[in-house]
Amino acid sequence: MSVTALPRVSPRRRRTDKVMRSLLLVATLIALVPLVFIIYYLLHKGLSAVTSSGFFSTDPNGNFFGNPGGIRSAILGTLEMIALATAISVPVGIAVALYLTEYGKESKFANVIRYFVDVMTGVPSIVFGLFIYIVLVISKIGGAFTGWKGAVAISLLMLPIVIRSSEVVLLLVPSSLREAALALGAPRWRVMLRVVLPTSLSGLVTGSLLAVARGMGETAPLLFTAAGAFALTGNLGAQMNALPIQIYNDIQSPRNAITARAWGAGLTLVALVLIINVIARIASRRSRMA
Amino acid sequence: MIPPETTSKETTTDMSTERRQSDRTEAAAEAKESSAQDAKGHGVNIEALNAYYGDQLAVKNFNIAFPANEVTALIGPSGSGKSTVVRCINRMHEEIPGARAEGSVALDGMNVYEDGVDVTSVRRLIGMVFQKPNPFPTMSVFDNVAAGLRLTGARGINLRERVHRALRAVGLWDEVKNRLDKPGTGLSGGQQQRLCIARTVAVEPEVILMDEPCSALDPVATLKIEELIDELKDRYTIVIVTHNMQQAGRVADSTAFMLEGELIEHGPTTKIFTNPNDERTERYVTGKFG
Amino acid sequence: MEASATTVSGGRSLIERSPLSRLPDQVLQWTLTALAAAILILIAYFFIRLIGQSSTAISHFGWGFVFGNDWNPSHLIFRGLPLLVGTVVTSAIALLIGVPVAIGTALFLIEICPRRFRTPMAILVDLLAAVPSVVYGLWGVFVLAPKLLPVEKWFASTFSFIPWIGGGTVTLYNYFIAGLILAIMILPIVSAIAREVISTVPSEHKEAALALGATRWEMIRMAVLPYSRSGITGGAMLGLGRAIGETIAVVLVIGNADVIGKHLFNQGYSLAAVIANEFGEAANTTLYKSALFEAGLVLFILTLIVNIIARWFVSRGTRTRAAGAVMAGVAVDEV
Ligand SMILES: Nc1ncnc2c1ncn2[C@@H]1O[C@H](COP(=O)(O)OP(=O)(O)OP(=O)(O)O)[C@@H](O)[C@H]1O
Ligand SMILES: [Mg+2]
């Protein structure tokens, strides 16, 4: 019996198959087009701004004429706020994930938490900005608009990402390791601290970094909390500039020098986010090899 | 006889004199060690044990005595409740969500199921070795053996001395002495299992439970573990679950046969295998069902 | 002394629980549980405070805030239909364009693409999610909107007989541009969930189809799509939630006009955009500010409903814990 004896697919069906396969390929290519364009334009328009003198070493000055200044205060503000937001959301997020995997498990309460955390991921970032505005800005706790309030708003956004990615990673820790530690007579908290957390460390790092990358680019919540500023400040208790706010304001300017700065700042922001993504992937690859 | 075993036998004898001296100095620190002077384990008595998974009764009215410094083998077809019994002895059974046990498991007269009993202390006194070797992947060989002591917060002990002694006791010392700081997961399967036994021995329990410790190992590694068990019984009371009749015949002083959650027969190993009282035992050991 | 293994010299049992032995464990358990509960309380608290801040506008306009068509801040009239229409129209465009492309991408990557290209291609698609929304806005304002304007003009005049498309001026910033950018922005999440769902289709189903002599496409249609429909729907709903809530990219390219646009290529407004755009002006007017808070409240409730539905579909479609991670925007292969 030869292969040609098999019933053959009719030409019409074969044609449909070919057409549909090509359509799927086309869809994939279409999906990649925006990425290519965005990166192309960021480099095309942003590189000259980034390489202009003083771009990273001066602050925006608000002058109507002449050199509008660089993005130093924006970078510092972004780094400081994201650092504080990470310091809040990562420990809390991992703690809640630990609750879910080590104590709550499949209990009703744990599932309610999961449910709300999932729903929280869908809350628009601007709504988190409003929340913090209502709770912290209107009440003027420690000043009206401050960097730390921006950080709190961003940490709320990062929290569900940290919780759910950590939960997945903690679940990957084989239960045999927990059992081994428990059978040695270890109390539960030592099992978590010395066995569960170290074993899942790189995965936790990956999830946290992805949350950082996400939080870093958020603009909307900062508008009502940190509010932006020109001057360089390391003080989280004052109004604070950030890359996304700077870009948002610069886009709306009629001056070419300032919109050019927006492109430069955009390139810088995307570069930062991509670097963090790459580190996250390397960390996750390491965890898979271990 | 293969040379390494002879050496390991020698080191064990060395060890016991060594530990007698060291124990004298530490006797005040840890009362348990005072009992180690006579190098005797302590027996376990199970009375009227019922173990449940949710509503399912997996072990029914179980009564048995595991004599001190003897090896008792638990045999029976798959699903007969061997693992459940063993996990009830050190109260690991209750770690499974929905699982509970009632009855009495007495270690040297102390019922571990009594109110006010500290589970972690029970597990420290009754160690456990699992079917699949499960060294902690983030820890070195040394840290793995030390894990039990560190995880239980033991104080006032010479950690290094205890680890070396445990490694000698399981005959692993010569194989790993040059790689103590390498990951424990880098060892061969048989070495890993002996590492896990060393981890258990390092805590100096009274009883060691082994749930099919050799089923993931090749015949040579299995032989090593069996010889090890023979040595360990000088010091510990050992309960071993096995599917391998020859293994039970080689290592066990007495053997208990289980069926559908019930103890059918318990007697000297030779009797169980040659002349059992119960006809079901005979059918099982002769391979007529299982 | 008849030293037994289980008693110390004092006679106290070695396995007896000392009063403090379980304290650290209980402290930890309660701390973690309290933290988890705090999240619920926090969300509820925020929600109540947001309602409180909106109450002035709610009592002033009632349902008229949502369904009345007159957004006129200078007269302190806030009937937000133009905002709602903008949100609905742009999100609909985003779904219409984004979802088919996302599903196509997912099908291609999982079922057709050679294995060794799969991961790099998936990473590229996922990268779209890494681009911050303000950068999408930047690109939309300076590249996409001006470059597409001639095309839109040609399209609007050629197809002017279709309702909602032609018959008016085409503005630089409009519903369509906003919807298009949203489509790009939701593409990675919809695609990630679709990939996750499609890759869990049991291979027996697929092999059964192939064994019957089905072509690849017929196998996709017969075995893959029916099995993964629920999960993909959930993914699309999640994308919808993202589109509804997206602020910065939209505010930059929708035109921020407070009357309902006459057609697809006309400028408009959205619930999220109005908050970002007018918050500064509203600063000292209680009613104005309250109206913006109410816009936020409507947005919150809208996304909540959409996400609840989405979660239902996703958890039905995947039956894995991974669903949560995917919903959090973390594709599982990354973790
Ligand atoms: N985690 C669990 N949840 C529910 N039921 C369980 C669980 N583990 C075991 N069982 C049930 O309890 C009974 C006894 O199981 P057990 O694991 O003790 O058997 P076993 O004799 O160790 O079997 P094997 O030789 O296969 O290891 C079985 O009927 C099994 O289905
Ligand atoms: Mg078993």
mmCIF file of C-alpha atoms in Angstrom, chain C:
data_model
loop_
_atom_site.group_PDB
_atom_site.id
_atom_site.type_symbol
_atom_site.label_atom_id
_atom_site.label_comp_id
_atom_site.label_asym_id
_atom_site.label_seq_id
_atom_site.Cartn_x
_atom_site.Cartn_y
_atom_site.Cartn_z
ATOM 1 C CA MET C 1 16.702 8.450 87.718
ATOM 2 C CA GLU C 2 14.666 6.175 85.564
ATOM 3 C CA ALA C 3 15.271 8.469 82.606
ATOM 4 C CA SER C 4 12.644 7.922 80.029
ATOM 5 C CA ALA C 5 13.080 9.359 76.578
ATOM 6 C CA THR C 6 10.044 11.479 76.771
ATOM 7 C CA THR C 7 10.381 13.122 80.132
ATOM 8 C CA VAL C 8 12.919 15.589 81.314
ATOM 9 C CA SER C 9 14.238 15.577 84.847
ATOM 10 C CA GLY C 10 11.457 17.824 86.022
ATOM 11 C CA GLY C 11 8.963 15.181 85.019
ATOM 12 C CA ARG C 12 7.398 17.424 82.421
ATOM 13 C CA SER C 13 6.846 15.607 79.196
ATOM 14 C CA LEU C 14 9.237 16.419 76.384
ATOM 15 C CA ILE C 15 6.413 16.482 73.912
ATOM 16 C CA GLU C 16 4.207 18.626 76.085
ATOM 17 C CA ARG C 17 3.496 21.996 74.596
ATOM 18 C CA SER C 18 5.196 24.857 76.347
ATOM 19 C CA PRO C 19 2.939 27.888 76.565
ATOM 20 C CA LEU C 20 4.971 29.925 74.094
ATOM 21 C CA SER C 21 5.954 27.242 71.627
ATOM 22 C CA ARG C 22 3.164 27.954 69.195
ATOM 23 C CA LEU C 23 3.246 31.710 69.561
ATOM 24 C CA PRO C 24 5.452 32.590 66.552
ATOM 25 C CA ASP C 25 3.359 30.380 64.329
ATOM 26 C CA GLN C 26 0.125 31.925 65.501
ATOM 27 C CA VAL C 27 1.495 35.443 65.214
ATOM 28 C CA LEU C 28 2.593 34.766 61.658
ATOM 29 C CA GLN C 29 -0.658 33.149 60.680
ATOM 30 C CA TRP C 30 -2.676 36.018 62.093
ATOM 31 C CA THR C 31 -0.443 38.648 60.528
ATOM 32 C CA LEU C 32 -0.743 37.103 57.092
ATOM 33 C CA THR C 33 -4.471 36.586 57.424
ATOM 34 C CA ALA C 34 -4.908 40.141 58.639
ATOM 35 C CA LEU C 35 -2.929 41.471 55.686
ATOM 36 C CA ALA C 36 -5.104 39.532 53.285
ATOM 37 C CA ALA C 37 -8.236 40.758 55.013
ATOM 38 C CA ALA C 38 -6.878 44.306 54.975
ATOM 39 C CA ILE C 39 -6.965 44.233 51.196
ATOM 40 C CA LEU C 40 -10.691 43.523 51.233
ATOM 41 C CA ILE C 41 -11.306 46.205 53.824
ATOM 42 C CA LEU C 42 -9.205 48.694 51.892
ATOM 43 C CA ILE C 43 -11.110 48.133 48.664
ATOM 44 C CA ALA C 44 -14.420 48.467 50.462
ATOM 45 C CA TYR C 45 -13.209 51.607 52.234
ATOM 46 C CA PHE C 46 -12.052 53.198 48.983
ATOM 47 C CA PHE C 47 -15.345 52.363 47.362
ATOM 48 C CA ILE C 48 -17.335 53.980 50.157
ATOM 49 C CA ARG C 49 -15.159 57.082 50.182
ATOM 50 C CA LEU C 50 -15.519 57.402 46.413
ATOM 51 C CA ILE C 51 -19.293 57.229 46.735
ATOM 52 C CA GLY C 52 -19.097 59.833 49.460
ATOM 53 C CA GLN C 53 -17.128 62.206 47.285
ATOM 54 C CA SER C 54 -19.529 61.665 44.396
ATOM 55 C CA SER C 55 -22.630 62.228 46.492
ATOM 56 C CA THR C 56 -22.961 65.942 45.659
ATOM 57 C CA ALA C 57 -23.080 65.206 41.950
ATOM 58 C CA ILE C 58 -25.278 62.162 42.470
ATOM 59 C CA SER C 59 -27.902 64.147 44.358
ATOM 60 C CA HIS C 60 -27.742 66.944 41.779
ATOM 61 C CA PHE C 61 -28.133 64.959 38.604
ATOM 62 C CA GLY C 62 -29.321 61.487 39.575
ATOM 63 C CA TRP C 63 -29.402 59.129 36.611
ATOM 64 C CA GLY C 64 -29.101 62.196 34.430
ATOM 65 C CA PHE C 65 -25.394 62.069 35.161
ATOM 66 C CA VAL C 66 -25.128 58.879 33.164
ATOM 67 C CA PHE C 67 -27.871 59.320 30.554
ATOM 68 C CA GLY C 68 -28.249 63.071 30.187
ATOM 69 C CA ASN C 69 -26.529 64.575 27.195
ATOM 70 C CA ASP C 70 -25.059 67.867 28.383
ATOM 71 C CA TRP C 71 -21.534 68.177 29.739
ATOM 72 C CA ASN C 72 -21.111 71.841 30.348
ATOM 73 C CA PRO C 73 -18.616 72.691 33.093
ATOM 74 C CA SER C 74 -18.878 76.470 32.646
ATOM 75 C CA HIS C 75 -22.562 76.255 33.614
ATOM 76 C CA LEU C 76 -21.900 73.559 36.170
ATOM 77 C CA ILE C 77 -24.048 71.064 34.282
ATOM 78 C CA PHE C 78 -22.711 67.559 34.308
ATOM 79 C CA ARG C 79 -24.787 65.107 32.320
ATOM 80 C CA GLY C 80 -22.214 62.686 31.079
ATOM 81 C CA LEU C 81 -23.682 60.782 28.145
ATOM 82 C CA PRO C 82 -20.930 62.112 25.837
ATOM 83 C CA LEU C 83 -18.381 60.535 28.122
ATOM 84 C CA LEU C 84 -20.141 57.189 28.297
ATOM 85 C CA VAL C 85 -20.665 57.126 24.527
ATOM 86 C CA GLY C 86 -16.973 57.815 23.982
ATOM 87 C CA THR C 87 -15.976 55.056 26.372
ATOM 88 C CA VAL C 88 -18.338 52.578 24.747
ATOM 89 C CA VAL C 89 -17.436 53.487 21.167
ATOM 90 C CA THR C 90 -13.675 53.419 21.657
ATOM 91 C CA SER C 91 -13.811 50.155 23.612
ATOM 92 C CA ALA C 92 -15.987 48.589 20.924
ATOM 93 C CA ILE C 93 -13.515 49.588 18.230
ATOM 94 C CA ALA C 94 -10.714 48.197 20.360
ATOM 95 C CA LEU C 95 -12.491 44.856 20.665
ATOM 96 C CA LEU C 96 -13.449 44.671 17.008
ATOM 97 C CA ILE C 97 -9.900 45.213 15.870
ATOM 98 C CA GLY C 98 -7.876 43.835 18.761
ATOM 99 C CA VAL C 99 -9.619 40.562 19.550
ATOM 100 C CA PRO C 100 -9.532 38.932 16.097
ATOM 101 C CA VAL C 101 -5.873 39.838 15.698
ATOM 102 C CA ALA C 102 -5.092 38.565 19.189
ATOM 103 C CA ILE C 103 -6.861 35.261 18.590
ATOM 104 C CA GLY C 104 -5.224 34.901 15.192
ATOM 105 C CA THR C 105 -1.842 35.496 16.784
ATOM 106 C CA ALA C 106 -2.509 32.988 19.526
ATOM 107 C CA LEU C 107 -3.685 30.322 17.070
ATOM 108 C CA PHE C 108 -0.710 30.915 14.844
ATOM 109 C CA LEU C 109 1.805 30.758 17.672
ATOM 110 C CA ILE C 110 0.399 27.636 19.299
ATOM 111 C CA GLU C 111 -0.883 25.600 16.369
ATOM 112 C CA ILE C 112 1.043 26.619 13.270
ATOM 113 C CA CYS C 113 4.280 28.392 14.133
ATOM 114 C CA PRO C 114 7.373 26.139 14.181
ATOM 115 C CA ARG C 115 8.196 25.356 17.774
ATOM 116 C CA ARG C 116 11.507 27.181 17.913
ATOM 117 C CA PHE C 117 9.980 30.490 16.795
ATOM 118 C CA ARG C 118 7.148 30.247 19.260
ATOM 119 C CA THR C 119 8.793 31.666 22.371
ATOM 120 C CA PRO C 120 10.610 34.563 20.688
ATOM 121 C CA MET C 121 7.463 35.560 18.818
ATOM 122 C CA ALA C 122 5.377 35.326 21.986
ATOM 123 C CA ILE C 123 7.904 37.495 23.794
ATOM 124 C CA LEU C 124 7.626 40.109 21.035
ATOM 125 C CA VAL C 125 3.839 40.176 21.313
ATOM 126 C CA ASP C 126 4.107 40.403 25.092
ATOM 127 C CA LEU C 127 6.455 43.356 24.726
ATOM 128 C CA LEU C 128 3.489 45.419 23.566
ATOM 129 C CA ALA C 129 2.238 45.144 27.141
ATOM 130 C CA ALA C 130 5.482 46.556 28.445
ATOM 131 C CA VAL C 131 5.081 49.852 26.585
ATOM 132 C CA PRO C 132 3.667 52.435 29.024
ATOM 133 C CA SER C 133 0.374 54.030 28.050
ATOM 134 C CA VAL C 134 1.868 57.508 27.950
ATOM 135 C CA VAL C 135 4.257 56.279 25.261
ATOM 136 C CA TYR C 136 1.307 54.973 23.252
ATOM 137 C CA GLY C 137 -0.172 58.440 23.652
ATOM 138 C CA LEU C 138 3.060 60.045 22.496
ATOM 139 C CA TRP C 139 3.179 57.839 19.444
ATOM 140 C CA GLY C 140 -0.524 58.338 18.746
ATOM 141 C CA VAL C 141 -0.286 62.114 18.891
ATOM 142 C CA PHE C 142 2.803 62.583 16.788
ATOM 143 C CA VAL C 143 2.788 59.593 14.459
ATOM 144 C CA LEU C 144 -0.415 57.599 14.210
ATOM 145 C CA ALA C 145 -2.987 60.413 14.148
ATOM 146 C CA PRO C 146 -1.273 62.639 11.560
ATOM 147 C CA LYS C 147 -0.205 59.684 9.366
ATOM 148 C CA LEU C 148 -3.665 58.152 9.307
ATOM 149 C CA LEU C 149 -5.559 61.398 8.765
ATOM 150 C CA PRO C 150 -5.460 61.268 4.933
ATOM 151 C CA VAL C 151 -6.487 57.628 4.991
ATOM 152 C CA GLU C 152 -9.367 58.375 7.317
ATOM 153 C CA LYS C 153 -10.484 61.261 5.099
ATOM 154 C CA TRP C 154 -10.435 59.080 2.034
ATOM 155 C CA PHE C 155 -12.287 56.322 3.855
ATOM 156 C CA ALA C 156 -14.918 58.673 5.266
ATOM 157 C CA SER C 157 -15.692 60.223 1.889
ATOM 158 C CA THR C 158 -15.646 56.936 -0.008
ATOM 159 C CA PHE C 159 -17.908 55.152 2.447
ATOM 160 C CA SER C 160 -19.953 58.157 3.487
ATOM 161 C CA PHE C 161 -23.152 56.268 2.711
ATOM 162 C CA ILE C 162 -22.570 53.990 5.699
ATOM 163 C CA PRO C 163 -24.149 55.532 8.807
ATOM 164 C CA TRP C 164 -21.772 56.683 11.538
ATOM 165 C CA ILE C 165 -18.868 56.801 9.141
ATOM 166 C CA GLY C 166 -19.122 59.629 6.653
ATOM 167 C CA GLY C 167 -20.938 62.883 6.389
ATOM 168 C CA GLY C 168 -18.881 65.212 8.504
ATOM 169 C CA THR C 169 -15.449 66.614 9.058
ATOM 170 C CA VAL C 170 -12.709 64.210 9.938
ATOM 171 C CA THR C 171 -10.784 65.520 12.934
ATOM 172 C CA LEU C 172 -7.144 64.786 13.674
ATOM 173 C CA TYR C 173 -7.986 63.216 17.034
ATOM 174 C CA ASN C 174 -11.090 61.064 17.056
ATOM 175 C CA TYR C 175 -12.875 57.947 18.310
ATOM 176 C CA PHE C 176 -11.245 55.759 15.711
ATOM 177 C CA ILE C 177 -7.662 56.709 16.567
ATOM 178 C CA ALA C 178 -8.390 56.236 20.254
ATOM 179 C CA GLY C 179 -10.021 52.868 19.568
ATOM 180 C CA LEU C 180 -7.125 51.781 17.362
ATOM 181 C CA ILE C 181 -4.571 52.576 20.048
ATOM 182 C CA LEU C 182 -6.698 50.740 22.593
ATOM 183 C CA ALA C 183 -6.813 47.763 20.234
ATOM 184 C CA ILE C 184 -3.028 47.674 20.211
ATOM 185 C CA MET C 185 -2.893 48.039 23.967
ATOM 186 C CA ILE C 186 -5.295 45.180 24.739
ATOM 187 C CA LEU C 187 -3.774 42.880 22.147
ATOM 188 C CA PRO C 188 -1.069 41.377 24.385
ATOM 189 C CA ILE C 189 -3.381 40.480 27.285
ATOM 190 C CA VAL C 190 -6.067 38.973 25.066
ATOM 191 C CA SER C 191 -3.431 37.085 23.136
ATOM 192 C CA ALA C 192 -1.710 35.842 26.298
ATOM 193 C CA ILE C 193 -4.935 34.433 27.683
ATOM 194 C CA ALA C 194 -5.912 32.961 24.338
ATOM 195 C CA ARG C 195 -2.491 31.279 24.125
ATOM 196 C CA GLU C 196 -2.860 29.928 27.636
ATOM 197 C CA VAL C 197 -6.301 28.546 26.882
ATOM 198 C CA ILE C 198 -5.445 27.145 23.468
ATOM 199 C CA SER C 199 -2.362 25.386 24.749
ATOM 200 C CA THR C 200 -4.489 23.509 27.283
ATOM 201 C CA VAL C 201 -6.695 21.934 24.640
ATOM 202 C CA PRO C 202 -6.114 18.200 25.167
ATOM 203 C CA SER C 203 -4.036 16.754 22.388
ATOM 204 C CA GLU C 204 -6.432 13.797 22.067
ATOM 205 C CA HIS C 205 -9.071 16.198 20.762
ATOM 206 C CA LYS C 206 -6.695 17.562 18.192
ATOM 207 C CA GLU C 207 -5.322 14.179 17.200
ATOM 208 C CA ALA C 208 -8.831 12.816 16.861
ATOM 209 C CA ALA C 209 -9.626 15.560 14.378
ATOM 210 C CA LEU C 210 -6.397 15.028 12.463
ATOM 211 C CA ALA C 211 -6.982 11.277 12.417
ATOM 212 C CA LEU C 212 -10.297 11.898 10.697
ATOM 213 C CA GLY C 213 -8.332 13.526 7.897
ATOM 214 C CA ALA C 214 -8.968 17.106 8.919
ATOM 215 C CA THR C 215 -6.652 19.810 7.692
ATOM 216 C CA ARG C 216 -4.897 22.022 10.245
ATOM 217 C CA TRP C 217 -7.533 24.702 9.922
ATOM 218 C CA GLU C 218 -10.355 22.199 10.174
ATOM 219 C CA MET C 219 -8.718 20.826 13.290
ATOM 220 C CA ILE C 220 -8.567 24.347 14.743
ATOM 221 C CA ARG C 221 -12.200 24.890 13.905
ATOM 222 C CA MET C 222 -13.418 21.490 15.101
ATOM 223 C CA ALA C 223 -11.232 20.842 18.144
ATOM 224 C CA VAL C 224 -9.449 23.970 19.299
ATOM 225 C CA LEU C 225 -11.960 26.782 19.023
ATOM 226 C CA PRO C 226 -14.963 25.054 20.596
ATOM 227 C CA TYR C 227 -12.869 23.892 23.518
ATOM 228 C CA SER C 228 -11.299 27.259 24.185
ATOM 229 C CA ARG C 229 -14.264 29.502 23.452
ATOM 230 C CA SER C 230 -15.030 30.279 27.073
ATOM 231 C CA GLY C 231 -11.474 31.186 27.986
ATOM 232 C CA ILE C 232 -11.037 33.336 24.915
ATOM 233 C CA THR C 233 -14.284 35.144 25.698
ATOM 234 C CA GLY C 234 -12.931 35.797 29.170
ATOM 235 C CA GLY C 235 -9.733 37.149 27.679
ATOM 236 C CA ALA C 236 -11.693 39.470 25.426
ATOM 237 C CA MET C 237 -13.714 40.685 28.398
ATOM 238 C CA LEU C 238 -10.518 41.401 30.272
ATOM 239 C CA GLY C 239 -9.319 43.364 27.284
ATOM 240 C CA LEU C 240 -12.595 45.257 27.338
ATOM 241 C CA GLY C 241 -12.025 46.126 30.998
ATOM 242 C CA ARG C 242 -8.576 47.449 30.178
ATOM 243 C CA ALA C 243 -9.939 49.479 27.269
ATOM 244 C CA ILE C 244 -12.684 51.046 29.365
ATOM 245 C CA GLY C 245 -10.259 52.134 32.054
ATOM 246 C CA GLU C 246 -7.378 53.319 29.896
ATOM 247 C CA THR C 247 -6.831 56.988 30.500
ATOM 248 C CA ILE C 248 -3.633 58.571 29.377
ATOM 249 C CA ALA C 249 -3.401 57.186 25.858
ATOM 250 C CA VAL C 250 -7.055 58.042 25.255
ATOM 251 C CA VAL C 251 -7.036 61.547 26.681
ATOM 252 C CA LEU C 252 -4.248 62.414 24.285
ATOM 253 C CA VAL C 253 -5.907 61.216 21.090
ATOM 254 C CA ILE C 254 -9.674 61.362 21.534
ATOM 255 C CA GLY C 255 -9.962 65.124 21.121
ATOM 256 C CA ASN C 256 -11.607 65.861 24.482
ATOM 257 C CA ALA C 257 -14.721 67.448 22.976
ATOM 258 C CA ASP C 258 -17.684 67.493 25.342
ATOM 259 C CA VAL C 259 -20.334 66.808 22.738
ATOM 260 C CA ILE C 260 -20.982 63.391 21.240
ATOM 261 C CA GLY C 261 -19.062 63.010 17.999
ATOM 262 C CA LYS C 262 -21.205 62.659 14.898
ATOM 263 C CA HIS C 263 -19.289 59.750 13.493
ATOM 264 C CA LEU C 264 -16.343 57.458 13.876
ATOM 265 C CA PHE C 265 -13.772 59.999 12.755
ATOM 266 C CA ASN C 266 -15.101 62.790 14.928
ATOM 267 C CA GLN C 267 -13.637 63.915 18.197
ATOM 268 C CA GLY C 268 -15.215 62.952 21.512
ATOM 269 C CA TYR C 269 -14.533 62.283 25.151
ATOM 270 C CA SER C 270 -14.443 59.376 27.559
ATOM 271 C CA LEU C 271 -15.092 58.783 31.253
ATOM 272 C CA ALA C 272 -11.448 58.261 32.040
ATOM 273 C CA ALA C 273 -10.247 61.074 29.799
ATOM 274 C CA VAL C 274 -12.466 63.663 31.392
ATOM 275 C CA ILE C 275 -11.016 62.990 34.832
ATOM 276 C CA ALA C 276 -7.432 63.362 33.702
ATOM 277 C CA ASN C 277 -8.182 66.362 31.547
ATOM 278 C CA GLU C 278 -10.387 68.457 33.818
ATOM 279 C CA PHE C 279 -9.211 67.564 37.293
ATOM 280 C CA GLY C 280 -6.959 70.599 37.491
ATOM 281 C CA GLU C 281 -9.718 73.016 36.450
ATOM 282 C CA ALA C 282 -12.190 71.476 38.859
ATOM 283 C CA ALA C 283 -9.879 71.982 41.807
ATOM 284 C CA ASN C 284 -11.912 74.563 43.671
ATOM 285 C CA THR C 285 -15.456 73.854 42.532
ATOM 286 C CA THR C 286 -17.137 71.311 44.762
ATOM 287 C CA LEU C 287 -19.809 70.227 42.299
ATOM 288 C CA TYR C 288 -17.372 70.026 39.387
ATOM 289 C CA LYS C 289 -14.967 67.915 41.374
ATOM 290 C CA SER C 290 -17.759 65.733 42.679
ATOM 291 C CA ALA C 291 -18.871 65.169 39.083
ATOM 292 C CA LEU C 292 -15.375 64.004 38.171
ATOM 293 C CA PHE C 293 -15.381 61.667 41.154
ATOM 294 C CA GLU C 294 -18.689 60.323 39.957
ATOM 295 C CA ALA C 295 -17.157 59.733 36.542
ATOM 296 C CA GLY C 296 -14.502 57.732 38.399
ATOM 297 C CA LEU C 297 -17.197 55.851 40.300
ATOM 298 C CA VAL C 298 -19.045 54.949 37.100
ATOM 299 C CA LEU C 299 -15.743 53.834 35.600
ATOM 300 C CA PHE C 300 -14.975 51.750 38.680
ATOM 301 C CA ILE C 301 -18.359 50.025 38.658
ATOM 302 C CA LEU C 302 -18.229 49.453 34.922
ATOM 303 C CA THR C 303 -14.792 47.836 35.039
ATOM 304 C CA LEU C 304 -15.799 45.860 38.115
ATOM 305 C CA ILE C 305 -18.749 44.322 36.303
ATOM 306 C CA VAL C 306 -16.726 43.596 33.193
ATOM 307 C CA ASN C 307 -13.951 42.026 35.226
ATOM 308 C CA ILE C 308 -16.297 39.878 37.250
ATOM 309 C CA ILE C 309 -17.753 38.508 34.030
ATOM 310 C CA ALA C 310 -14.269 38.113 32.597
ATOM 311 C CA ARG C 311 -13.074 36.204 35.615
ATOM 312 C CA TRP C 312 -16.025 33.887 35.409
ATOM 313 C CA PHE C 313 -15.225 33.045 31.803
ATOM 314 C CA VAL C 314 -11.506 32.741 32.365
ATOM 315 C CA SER C 315 -11.782 30.473 35.379
ATOM 316 C CA ARG C 316 -14.317 28.339 33.554
ATOM 317 C CA GLY C 317 -12.118 28.207 30.492
ATOM 318 C CA THR C 318 -8.783 27.377 32.035
ATOM 319 C CA ARG C 319 -9.527 25.640 35.319
ATOM 320 C CA THR C 320 -6.039 26.471 36.427
ATOM 321 C CA ARG C 321 -4.618 28.695 39.086
ATOM 322 C CA ALA C 322 -2.616 30.170 36.266
ATOM 323 C CA ALA C 323 -5.726 32.121 35.351
ATOM 324 C CA GLY C 324 -5.062 34.495 38.199
ATOM 325 C CA ALA C 325 -1.526 35.159 37.120
ATOM 326 C CA VAL C 326 -2.654 35.687 33.573
ATOM 327 C CA MET C 327 -5.288 38.110 34.749
ATOM 328 C CA ALA C 328 -2.654 39.982 36.673
ATOM 329 C CA GLY C 329 -0.963 40.521 33.326
ATOM 330 C CA VAL C 330 1.789 38.045 33.998
ATOM 331 C CA ALA C 331 1.899 35.432 31.299
ATOM 332 C CA VAL C 332 2.598 32.092 32.885
ATOM 333 C CA ASP C 333 5.618 31.282 30.789
ATOM 334 C CA GLU C 334 7.276 34.319 32.263
ATOM 335 C CA VAL C 335 7.004 33.116 35.816
#
